[in-house]
Coordinates of C-alpha atoms (C1' of nucleotides) in Angstrom, one line a residue:
Chain A
X1 CA 0.0 0.0 0.0
X2 CA 2.7 2.5 0.8
X3 CA 4.3 1.8 -2.6
X4 CA 1.1 2.6 -4.4
X5 CA 0.9 5.8 -2.5
X6 CA 4.5 6.6 -3.6
X7 CA 3.6 6.1 -7.2
X8 CA 0.7 8.5 -6.9
X9 CA 2.8 11.1 -5.1
X10 CA 5.5 10.9 -7.7
X11 CA 2.9 12.0 -10.2
X12 CA 2.9 9.0 -12.4
X13 CA -0.8 9.3 -12.8
X14 CA -0.7 11.3 -16.0
X15 CA -2.0 9.2 -18.9
X16 CA 0.6 8.7 -21.5
X17 CA -1.8 8.7 -24.5
X18 CA -2.1 10.1 -28.0
X19 CA -3.5 13.4 -26.6
X20 CA -0.7 14.1 -24.2
X21 CA 2.0 13.0 -26.7
X22 CA 0.5 15.4 -29.3
X23 CA 0.6 18.2 -26.8
X24 CA 4.2 17.5 -25.8
X25 CA 5.2 17.8 -29.4
X26 CA 3.5 21.2 -29.6
X27 CA 5.3 22.2 -26.4
X28 CA 8.5 21.2 -28.1
X29 CA 7.4 23.3 -31.1
X30 CA 7.0 26.3 -28.8
X31 CA 10.5 25.8 -27.5
X32 CA 11.7 25.8 -31.1
X33 CA 10.0 29.1 -31.6
X34 CA 11.9 30.4 -28.5
X35 CA 8.6 30.6 -26.5
X36 CA 8.5 29.8 -22.8
X37 CA 5.2 27.9 -22.4
X38 CA 5.3 28.6 -18.6
X39 CA 6.2 32.3 -18.1
X40 CA 6.2 34.1 -14.8
X41 CA 3.6 36.8 -15.3
X42 CA 1.3 38.6 -17.6
X43 CA -0.1 42.1 -17.2
X44 CA -3.8 42.2 -18.0
X45 CA -6.0 45.2 -18.0
X46 CA -9.5 43.8 -18.4
X47 CA -11.7 40.8 -17.5
X48 CA -14.2 39.4 -20.0
X49 CA -17.2 40.6 -18.1
X50 CA -15.8 44.1 -17.8
X51 CA -15.3 44.3 -21.6
X52 CA -18.8 43.0 -22.1
X53 CA -20.3 45.6 -19.8
X54 CA -18.2 48.4 -21.3
X55 CA -19.3 47.7 -24.8
X56 CA -22.8 46.5 -24.2
X57 CA -24.3 48.9 -26.7
X58 CA -21.7 48.4 -29.4
X59 CA -23.4 47.6 -32.7
X60 CA -22.6 44.6 -34.8
X61 CA -19.8 45.4 -37.2
X62 CA -18.5 48.3 -35.1
X63 CA -14.8 48.5 -34.1
X64 CA -13.6 50.4 -31.0
X65 CA -10.2 51.8 -30.1
X66 CA -10.3 50.0 -26.8
X67 CA -7.0 48.1 -26.5
X68 CA -7.3 45.3 -24.0
X69 CA -5.0 42.7 -22.5
X70 CA -7.0 39.7 -21.4
X71 CA -6.0 36.3 -20.1
X72 CA -7.8 33.0 -19.8
X73 CA -8.3 29.4 -20.9
X74 CA -9.0 28.4 -24.5
X75 CA -12.4 26.7 -24.3
X76 CA -13.5 26.6 -27.9
X77 CA -11.7 26.9 -31.2
X78 CA -13.5 27.5 -34.5
X79 CA -12.2 27.8 -38.0
X80 CA -8.8 26.3 -37.2
X81 CA -8.0 28.8 -34.4
X82 CA -9.4 31.9 -36.2
X83 CA -12.0 32.1 -33.4
X84 CA -11.2 31.2 -29.9
X85 CA -13.5 31.4 -26.9
X86 CA -11.3 32.6 -24.0
X87 CA -12.7 32.0 -20.5
X88 CA -11.5 33.9 -17.5
X89 CA -13.0 33.9 -14.0
X90 CA -15.6 36.5 -15.0
X91 CA -16.8 35.0 -18.2
X92 CA -16.0 34.5 -21.9
X93 CA -14.6 36.7 -24.6
X94 CA -14.1 35.7 -28.2
X95 CA -10.6 36.1 -29.8
X96 CA -10.2 36.7 -33.5
X97 CA -6.8 35.6 -34.8
X98 CA -6.2 36.7 -38.3
X99 CA -3.1 37.5 -40.3
X100 CA -4.5 41.0 -40.9
X101 CA -4.1 41.8 -37.2
X102 CA -1.7 39.3 -35.6
X103 CA 2.0 40.1 -35.7
X104 CA 3.5 38.0 -38.5
X105 CA 6.0 36.2 -36.4
X106 CA 3.1 34.9 -34.3
X107 CA 1.3 33.0 -37.0
X108 CA 3.2 29.7 -36.4
X109 CA 2.1 29.9 -32.8
X110 CA -1.5 29.5 -33.7
X111 CA -1.0 26.0 -34.8
X112 CA 0.5 25.1 -31.4
X113 CA -2.4 26.1 -29.3
X114 CA -4.9 23.6 -27.9
X115 CA -8.1 23.6 -26.0
X116 CA -7.3 24.1 -22.4
X117 CA -4.2 26.2 -22.9
X118 CA -4.0 29.4 -20.9
X119 CA -3.1 32.4 -23.0
X120 CA -2.9 36.2 -22.8
X121 CA -4.2 38.2 -25.7
X122 CA -3.7 41.9 -26.5
X123 CA -5.8 43.6 -29.2
X124 CA -8.6 45.9 -30.1
X125 CA -12.2 45.3 -29.1
X126 CA -14.9 45.1 -31.8
X127 CA -18.3 43.4 -32.3
X128 CA -18.5 41.0 -35.2
X129 CA -21.2 41.3 -37.8
X130 CA -22.9 38.3 -36.1
X131 CA -23.0 40.3 -32.9
X132 CA -20.2 38.6 -30.8
X133 CA -17.9 40.9 -28.8
X134 CA -14.4 40.0 -29.9
X135 CA -10.8 41.0 -29.4
X136 CA -8.8 41.2 -32.6
X137 CA -5.6 39.6 -31.4
X138 CA -2.4 41.6 -32.1
X139 CA -0.3 39.5 -29.8
X140 CA -0.8 36.2 -28.1
X141 CA 1.2 35.1 -25.2
X142 CA 1.3 31.4 -24.0
X143 CA 0.8 31.5 -20.3
X144 CA 0.5 27.8 -19.6
X145 CA 0.5 24.9 -22.0
X146 CA -2.1 22.3 -21.1
X147 CA -0.8 18.7 -21.6
X148 CA -4.0 16.9 -21.0
X149 CA -7.3 17.3 -22.9
X150 CA -10.4 18.7 -21.2
X151 CA -13.6 16.7 -21.0
X152 CA -16.1 17.0 -23.8
X153 CA -17.3 20.5 -24.2
X154 CA -21.0 19.9 -24.7
X155 CA -21.9 17.4 -22.0
X156 CA -19.2 18.6 -19.7
X157 CA -17.9 16.5 -16.9
X158 CA -20.7 14.4 -15.6
X159 CA -19.0 11.6 -13.7
X160 CA -19.7 12.4 -10.1
X161 CA -16.6 10.6 -8.8
X162 CA -14.3 12.5 -11.1
X163 CA -16.0 15.8 -10.2
X164 CA -15.2 15.3 -6.6
X165 CA -11.7 13.7 -7.0
X166 CA -10.6 16.2 -9.6
X167 CA -12.5 19.3 -8.6
X168 CA -10.3 21.5 -10.8
X169 CA -11.8 19.7 -13.8
X170 CA -15.3 20.1 -12.4
X171 CA -14.7 23.8 -11.9
X172 CA -13.3 24.3 -15.4
X173 CA -16.2 22.4 -17.0
X174 CA -19.3 23.1 -14.9
X175 CA -20.7 26.6 -14.3
X176 CA -22.9 25.4 -11.5
X177 CA -20.0 24.0 -9.6
X178 CA -18.2 27.3 -9.7
X179 CA -21.5 29.1 -8.8
X180 CA -22.0 26.8 -5.8
X181 CA -18.6 27.3 -4.3
X182 CA -18.7 31.0 -4.9
X183 CA -22.0 31.2 -3.1
X184 CA -20.5 29.2 -0.3
X185 CA -17.8 31.9 0.0
X186 CA -20.5 34.6 -0.1
X187 CA -22.4 33.0 2.7
X188 CA -19.4 32.9 5.0
X189 CA -18.4 36.4 4.1
X190 CA -21.9 37.5 4.9
X191 CA -21.8 35.9 8.3
X192 CA -18.5 37.6 9.1
X193 CA -19.9 41.0 7.9
X194 CA -23.1 40.6 9.9
X195 CA -21.4 39.6 13.1
X196 CA -18.6 42.1 12.8
X197 CA -21.1 44.9 12.4
X198 CA -22.6 43.8 15.8
X199 CA -19.4 43.8 17.7
X200 CA -18.8 40.0 17.5
X201 CA -15.1 39.2 17.8
X202 CA -13.8 36.5 15.5
X203 CA -11.6 34.1 17.3
X204 CA -9.7 30.9 16.7
X205 CA -9.7 28.0 19.2
X206 CA -7.8 24.7 19.0
X207 CA -8.4 22.0 16.4
X208 CA -6.3 19.6 18.5
X209 CA -8.0 18.8 21.7
X210 CA -6.9 16.8 24.7
X211 CA -10.6 16.2 25.4
X212 CA -13.0 16.0 22.6
X213 CA -15.8 18.0 24.1
X214 CA -18.7 20.2 23.1
X215 CA -20.8 17.6 21.3
X216 CA -21.8 14.0 21.3
X217 CA -19.8 12.4 18.5
X218 CA -16.9 10.0 17.9
X219 CA -13.6 11.9 17.4
X220 CA -10.6 11.3 15.2
X221 CA -7.5 10.5 17.2
X222 CA -4.0 11.6 16.3
X223 CA -0.7 11.6 18.0
X224 CA 1.8 14.2 18.9
X225 CA 5.2 12.7 18.8
X226 CA 7.2 15.2 20.9
X227 CA 4.7 15.1 23.7
X228 CA 4.0 11.4 23.1
X229 CA 0.4 12.1 23.6
X230 CA -2.8 11.3 21.7
X231 CA -4.9 14.2 20.6
X232 CA -8.4 14.5 19.2
X233 CA -9.4 16.5 16.3
X234 CA -12.1 18.7 17.7
X235 CA -15.8 17.7 17.3
X236 CA -16.9 21.2 18.3
X237 CA -15.3 24.5 19.5
X238 CA -18.0 25.1 22.1
X239 CA -16.1 24.7 25.4
X240 CA -13.2 26.8 24.3
X241 CA -15.4 29.6 23.0
X242 CA -17.2 29.7 26.4
X243 CA -13.9 29.9 28.2
X244 CA -13.2 33.1 26.2
X245 CA -16.6 34.5 27.4
X246 CA -15.5 33.6 31.0
X247 CA -12.3 35.5 30.4
X248 CA -14.2 38.5 29.0
X249 CA -12.1 38.6 25.8
X250 CA -15.3 39.9 24.4
X251 CA -18.9 39.6 25.3
X252 CA -19.6 38.4 21.8
X253 CA -17.3 35.8 20.0
X254 CA -17.6 33.7 17.0
X255 CA -15.6 31.1 15.1
X256 CA -16.1 29.8 11.6
X257 CA -14.1 26.7 11.0
X258 CA -13.9 23.0 10.7
X259 CA -15.2 20.3 13.0
X260 CA -14.3 16.6 12.6
X261 CA -16.5 13.7 13.4
X262 CA -15.4 10.1 12.9
X263 CA -18.8 8.9 11.7
X264 CA -20.5 7.6 8.6
X265 CA -20.6 9.5 5.3
X266 CA -23.8 10.4 3.6
X267 CA -25.3 13.1 1.3
X268 CA -25.6 15.2 4.4
X269 CA -22.5 14.1 6.4
X270 CA -18.8 14.7 5.6
X271 CA -16.2 13.8 8.2
X272 CA -15.0 17.4 8.2
X273 CA -17.6 20.0 8.0
X274 CA -17.8 23.7 8.7
X275 CA -19.8 25.4 11.4
X276 CA -20.4 28.9 12.7
X277 CA -20.4 28.9 16.5
X278 CA -21.1 32.1 18.4
X279 CA -21.6 33.1 22.0
X280 CA -23.2 36.2 23.4
X281 CA -23.1 37.1 27.0
X282 CA -26.2 38.2 28.8
X283 CA -28.4 36.7 26.0
X284 CA -30.5 33.5 26.1
X285 CA -31.9 31.0 23.5
X286 CA -34.7 33.2 22.4
X287 CA -32.1 35.9 21.4
X288 CA -30.4 33.1 19.5
X289 CA -33.6 32.3 17.6
X290 CA -33.8 35.9 16.4
X291 CA -30.1 35.9 15.5
X292 CA -30.3 32.6 13.6
X293 CA -33.1 33.9 11.5
X294 CA -31.4 37.2 10.8
X295 CA -28.1 35.5 9.9
X296 CA -29.6 33.0 7.5
X297 CA -31.8 35.7 5.8
X298 CA -28.8 38.0 5.5
X299 CA -26.7 35.2 4.0
X300 CA -29.4 34.2 1.6
X301 CA -29.8 37.7 0.4
X302 CA -26.0 38.0 0.0
X303 CA -25.6 34.7 -1.9
X304 CA -28.9 34.4 -3.7
X305 CA -30.5 37.9 -3.7
X306 CA -33.7 36.4 -2.3
X307 CA -35.1 34.8 0.8
X308 CA -37.3 32.5 -1.2
X309 CA -35.0 29.7 -2.2
X310 CA -35.9 26.7 -4.2
X311 CA -34.6 23.3 -3.1
X312 CA -35.4 20.2 -5.2
X313 CA -38.5 22.0 -6.6
X314 CA -39.8 23.1 -3.2
X315 CA -39.8 26.8 -2.4
X316 CA -38.5 27.5 1.1
X317 CA -39.5 30.8 2.6
X318 CA -36.8 32.1 4.9
X319 CA -38.4 35.6 5.2
X320 CA -41.5 34.9 7.3
X321 CA -41.0 34.5 11.1
X322 CA -39.9 30.9 11.8
X323 CA -42.4 29.0 14.0
X324 CA -41.1 28.1 17.5
X325 CA -42.5 24.8 18.5
X326 CA -41.6 22.6 21.4
X327 CA -40.3 19.2 20.5
X328 CA -43.0 17.5 22.7
X329 CA -45.8 19.5 21.1
X330 CA -44.7 18.6 17.6
X331 CA -44.6 14.9 18.5
X332 CA -48.0 15.2 20.1
X333 CA -49.4 17.0 17.1
X334 CA -48.1 14.2 14.8
X335 CA -48.9 11.2 17.0
X336 CA -51.4 12.2 19.6
X337 CA -48.9 11.2 22.3
X338 CA -48.0 13.7 24.9
X339 CA -44.6 12.7 26.1
X340 CA -44.7 15.3 28.8
X341 CA -47.5 13.3 30.4
X342 CA -45.4 10.2 30.5
X343 CA -43.7 9.9 33.8
X344 CA -41.1 7.1 33.5
X345 CA -38.3 6.4 31.1
X346 CA -39.5 2.9 30.5
X347 CA -43.0 4.0 29.5
X348 CA -41.5 6.7 27.2
X349 CA -39.2 4.2 25.6
X350 CA -42.1 1.8 25.0
X351 CA -44.2 4.5 23.5
X352 CA -41.3 5.6 21.2
X353 CA -40.7 2.1 20.1
X354 CA -44.4 1.7 19.4
X355 CA -43.9 4.6 16.9
X356 CA -41.2 2.6 15.2
X357 CA -38.2 4.4 16.7
X358 CA -35.1 2.3 17.3
X359 CA -34.1 2.6 20.9
X360 CA -31.7 0.7 23.1
X361 CA -33.3 -0.9 26.2
X362 CA -32.7 1.3 29.2
X363 CA -32.7 4.5 27.2
X364 CA -33.7 7.6 29.0
X365 CA -37.0 9.6 28.8
X366 CA -35.1 12.3 26.8
X367 CA -33.7 9.8 24.3
X368 CA -37.2 8.4 23.9
X369 CA -38.7 11.8 23.1
X370 CA -35.9 12.6 20.8
X371 CA -36.2 9.3 19.0
X372 CA -40.0 9.8 18.6
X373 CA -39.3 13.3 17.2
X374 CA -36.7 12.1 14.8
X375 CA -38.9 9.2 13.6
X376 CA -42.2 11.0 13.2
X377 CA -41.6 14.8 12.9
X378 CA -38.1 15.7 11.6
X379 CA -38.4 14.8 7.9
X380 CA -41.6 16.8 7.6
X381 CA -40.1 20.1 8.9
X382 CA -39.6 21.6 5.4
X383 CA -40.2 25.3 6.1
X384 CA -37.8 26.8 8.7
X385 CA -38.9 25.8 12.3
X386 CA -37.2 26.3 15.6
X387 CA -37.8 23.1 17.6
X388 CA -37.5 24.1 21.2
X389 CA -37.4 22.7 24.7
X390 CA -35.1 19.7 24.3
X391 CA -34.7 17.0 26.9
X392 CA -32.1 17.7 29.5
X393 CA -30.5 14.3 29.3
X394 CA -29.4 14.7 25.7
X395 CA -28.3 18.3 26.3
X396 CA -25.6 18.3 28.8
X397 CA -24.4 21.9 28.0
X398 CA -27.8 23.6 28.1
X399 CA -29.3 25.4 31.0
X400 CA -32.4 24.0 32.8
X401 CA -35.7 25.4 31.4
X402 CA -37.1 28.3 33.3
X403 CA -40.6 26.9 32.7
X404 CA -39.9 24.6 35.6
X405 CA -40.0 21.2 34.0
X406 CA -36.8 19.6 35.3
X407 CA -36.7 17.2 32.3
X408 CA -36.3 20.1 29.8
X409 CA -33.6 22.6 28.9
X410 CA -33.5 25.9 27.0
X411 CA -32.3 24.6 23.8
X412 CA -33.6 24.7 20.2
X413 CA -32.6 23.2 16.9
X414 CA -33.6 24.8 13.7
X415 CA -34.9 22.5 11.0
X416 CA -35.2 23.4 7.3
X417 CA -36.0 20.9 4.6
X418 CA -36.0 18.2 7.3
X419 CA -32.4 18.9 8.2
X420 CA -30.9 20.3 11.4
X421 CA -29.1 23.5 10.4
X422 CA -28.8 25.2 13.7
X423 CA -28.5 24.3 17.4
X424 CA -28.5 26.7 20.3
X425 CA -28.9 26.9 24.0
X426 CA -29.2 29.2 26.9
X427 CA -25.8 28.0 28.0
X428 CA -25.4 26.1 31.2
X429 CA -23.5 28.4 33.5
X430 CA -24.0 26.7 36.9
X431 CA -20.7 24.8 37.5
X432 CA -22.2 22.3 39.9
X433 CA -25.0 21.5 37.5
X434 CA -22.4 21.2 34.7
X435 CA -20.3 18.8 36.7
X436 CA -23.4 16.7 37.4
X437 CA -24.3 16.7 33.7
X438 CA -20.8 15.6 32.8
X439 CA -20.9 12.8 35.4
X440 CA -24.2 11.6 33.9
X441 CA -22.6 11.6 30.5
X442 CA -19.7 9.6 31.9
X443 CA -22.1 7.0 33.3
X444 CA -23.7 6.7 29.8
X445 CA -20.2 6.3 28.4
X446 CA -19.5 3.5 30.8
X447 CA -22.8 1.9 29.8
X448 CA -21.3 1.7 26.3
X449 CA -22.4 4.9 24.6
X450 CA -19.1 6.0 23.1
X451 CA -20.7 9.2 21.9
X452 CA -21.6 10.4 25.4
X453 CA -19.6 13.5 26.2
X454 CA -16.3 13.5 28.0
X455 CA -15.8 15.2 31.3
X456 CA -13.8 18.4 30.9
X457 CA -12.7 19.3 34.4
X458 CA -11.0 22.5 33.4
X459 CA -14.2 23.7 31.7
X460 CA -16.0 23.2 35.0
X461 CA -13.2 25.1 36.7
X462 CA -13.8 27.9 34.2
X463 CA -17.4 28.0 35.1
X464 CA -16.5 28.2 38.7
X465 CA -14.8 31.5 38.0
X466 CA -18.2 32.6 36.6
X467 CA -19.7 32.5 33.1
X468 CA -22.3 35.2 32.7
X469 CA -25.7 34.2 31.3
X470 CA -24.9 33.4 27.7
X471 CA -26.7 32.4 24.6
X472 CA -24.8 30.1 22.1
X473 CA -25.7 29.3 18.5
X474 CA -24.2 26.9 16.0
X475 CA -25.1 26.9 12.3
X476 CA -24.0 24.1 9.9
X477 CA -22.6 26.0 7.0
X478 CA -22.4 23.1 4.6
X479 CA -26.1 22.3 4.9
X480 CA -27.1 25.9 4.7
X481 CA -25.1 26.2 1.5
X482 CA -26.7 23.1 0.1
X483 CA -30.0 24.7 0.7
X484 CA -29.0 28.0 -0.8
X485 CA -27.5 26.3 -3.9
X486 CA -30.1 23.5 -4.4
X487 CA -27.3 21.0 -4.0
X488 CA -28.3 17.4 -3.4
X489 CA -25.1 16.3 -1.7
X490 CA -22.9 17.9 0.9
X491 CA -20.0 16.9 -1.4
X492 CA -21.3 19.5 -3.9
X493 CA -20.7 22.3 -1.4
X494 CA -17.3 21.2 -0.2
X495 CA -14.5 21.8 -2.7
X496 CA -12.6 18.7 -1.8
X497 CA -14.9 16.2 0.0
X498 CA -13.5 13.2 1.8
X499 CA -13.0 10.3 -0.6
X500 CA -11.7 6.9 -0.1
X501 CA -8.2 6.6 -1.5
X502 CA -8.5 5.2 -5.0
X503 CA -7.1 1.7 -5.2
Chain B
rG1 C1' -21.7 -2.0 9.0
rA2 C1' -26.2 -4.0 5.6
rG3 C1' -29.1 -4.0 1.0
rC4 C1' -29.8 -2.4 -4.0
rC5 C1' -27.5 -0.2 -8.4
rC6 C1' -23.2 1.3 -11.3
rG7 C1' -17.7 1.0 -13.5
rU8 C1' -16.8 0.2 -21.8
rA9 C1' -12.0 5.5 -25.8
rG10 C1' -9.5 11.9 -23.0
rC11 C1' -15.1 13.1 -22.1
rU12 C1' -20.6 11.9 -22.9
rC13 C1' -22.7 7.3 -23.8
rA14 C1' -24.3 2.8 -26.9
rG15 C1' -23.3 -2.5 -27.3
rU16 C1' -22.0 -7.8 -27.0
rC17 C1' -28.8 -13.7 -25.4
rG18 C1' -20.3 -15.8 -24.5
rG19 C1' -16.9 -15.4 -30.6
rU20 C1' -11.8 -9.7 -27.5
rA21 C1' -16.3 -3.4 -29.3
rG22 C1' -19.1 1.3 -31.5
rA23 C1' -21.2 6.7 -31.9
rG24 C1' -20.7 11.9 -30.9
rC25 C1' -17.3 15.4 -29.1
rA26 C1' -12.0 15.7 -28.6
rC27 C1' -7.4 14.3 -31.4
rU28 C1' -4.3 13.8 -36.3
rU29 C1' -4.2 15.2 -41.7
rG30 C1' -6.5 18.1 -45.4
rA31 C1' -10.4 21.6 -47.3
rC32 C1' -13.1 26.0 -46.2
rU33 C1' -12.7 30.9 -44.0
rU34 C1' -16.5 36.1 -39.9
rU35 C1' -17.6 31.4 -36.8
rU36 C1' -21.3 30.4 -32.3
rA37 C1' -21.6 22.7 -29.9
rA38 C1' -18.7 26.2 -37.1
rU39 C1' -18.8 22.9 -41.5
rC40 C1' -16.9 19.1 -45.0
rA41 C1' -13.5 14.7 -46.1
rA42 C1' -10.2 11.0 -44.3
rG43 C1' -7.7 8.5 -40.1
rG44 C1' -6.1 5.8 -35.2
rU45 C1' -8.6 5.8 -30.5
rG46 C1' -9.5 0.9 -25.6
rU47 C1' -5.8 -3.6 -19.7
rC48 C1' -14.4 -3.1 -21.5
rG49 C1' -12.4 -1.3 -12.8
rU50 C1' -8.8 -5.5 -10.8
rG51 C1' -8.0 -10.6 -9.8
rG52 C1' -9.7 -15.5 -10.0
rG53 C1' -13.4 -19.3 -11.8
rU54 C1' -16.5 -21.8 -15.6
rU55 C1' -15.7 -22.4 -21.0
rC56 C1' -12.6 -24.3 -27.0
rG57 C1' -13.2 -19.0 -26.2
rA58 C1' -15.2 -14.1 -21.0
rU59 C1' -15.8 -7.2 -21.8
rU60 C1' -20.4 -10.4 -21.5
rC61 C1' -21.9 -15.7 -16.9
rC62 C1' -20.1 -16.8 -11.6
rC63 C1' -17.0 -15.4 -7.2
rA64 C1' -13.9 -12.1 -4.6
rC65 C1' -11.8 -7.5 -4.3
rC66 C1' -11.3 -2.0 -5.6
rG67 C1' -13.9 2.5 -6.5
rG68 C1' -18.6 5.2 -6.8
rG69 C1' -24.0 6.3 -6.0
rC70 C1' -28.6 5.7 -3.3
rU71 C1' -31.3 3.8 0.9
rC72 C1' -30.9 2.0 5.9
rA73 C1' -28.0 1.8 10.3
rC74 C1' -24.9 5.3 12.7
rC75 C1' -24.7 10.5 13.1
rA76 C1' -28.9 15.2 18.5

RNA sequence: GAGCCCGUAGCUCAGUCGGUAGAGCACUUGACUUUUAAUCAAGGUGUCGUGGGUUCGAUUCCCACCGGGCUCACCA
């Protein structure tokens, strides 16, 4: 296995085929013309879209005096190179290469260009009689000779595995893939803008944890050699962010970064995923509901220009106030069963199992309610809904509910399209309660639940120095971007999704 | 982890009820020259995912493996 990896890393993957050989011969031809096929830089003064905007009203057949220098990839070639479609990051511009305009010594170069080559072109802008905005090339500069052919131009790259493994090809070929990843960037930029404007401080907390806390999930384990110590890739930044609130670094902090969970892959799960987590002192979970709605609306406007987004043919309305429904009431509405009226865990488990939920024997009341919710309600929450009032025993970091029911905490998850996209609490600030919750988690762990949370004694110590009342919110950025880009798989919104090593 | 489906040319895909394969684009050569998936003519595309088995013969049937997709499980 290591030898196979070496082969791959040495770059012996390139196919030695007719296409590559033909291009290597052309590369040789460029050398013979004294041309460096991989120069160091090129000064351009215009992007395709700019030129397009600048000459939007130019009539067919008209020639301008606009001398431009553009650069991009050759994506189409008509009439033996006379017409080239040059694509840059902004769009497309046609290049007209004709001996009437092109420097004479450059004519041999035309025969050595291929689809996929990156070139710079200097010349005058005109609109052809057929109406296509065009640069009459006076000088062409090879900026990077492509040795491998691009996928077919009409159907593009369809093979989903290649699209994920060789994302560069997907991005060259598929407009939608570029649009999706650009929107992802816009969503994240919008979050930063929105939060920065409200005095949130962006911080960075460790990726390498000695205790994988802040969520219930299986961690990745790695090893630090010098310290001879195992470390976990973080499953959540939560406990460190709250330590920063304890310290008063800021009353409002946020972090946008990766979390890692060593669990199954699915169209909605990637082992590394990106979350926004934020904490606001003196706020509670109802403040977090408002904030979640405002953040998502703001990001949708920034990325899509609308708060009415279409996913899989369904229109999702992000604009209207999002209903706030307690988990138990949603289950009761769906099943007629009021879990709040069920006293014992055993009875609740039996009831949940009767609804078809899969529960381990000995599961708690809270696990039973949550299982009943997941089995009967979750998938039907298409329009945004805040599901509130979670069970205490599945929420070890959330504060007890002020409504007085000791089984509940002040926590909500926001569901859209049947997916959890946000999770928030009135943060648990009572150190003795926190310790008790951790101890309960450790007991679950000892009973075999390897996703129960680990006890973080230093975090309890931090709470003992005093955490102000605090609201916390996490938003799953990948799923939100899926929603905003109508993407069927989380892999569509992650540039380089986790893939098995190809045998 | 389980079930179902998929893997054929650089790409998009056909196909072989078992006799080692085809189209379009791309590529090469030529023609044409203000094109728009340019057009026309000619030409070669290939471990049919990998390894075994059955068979006179396997890309095709069987088994295992590799990779991928979906569903379920897991994943608040």
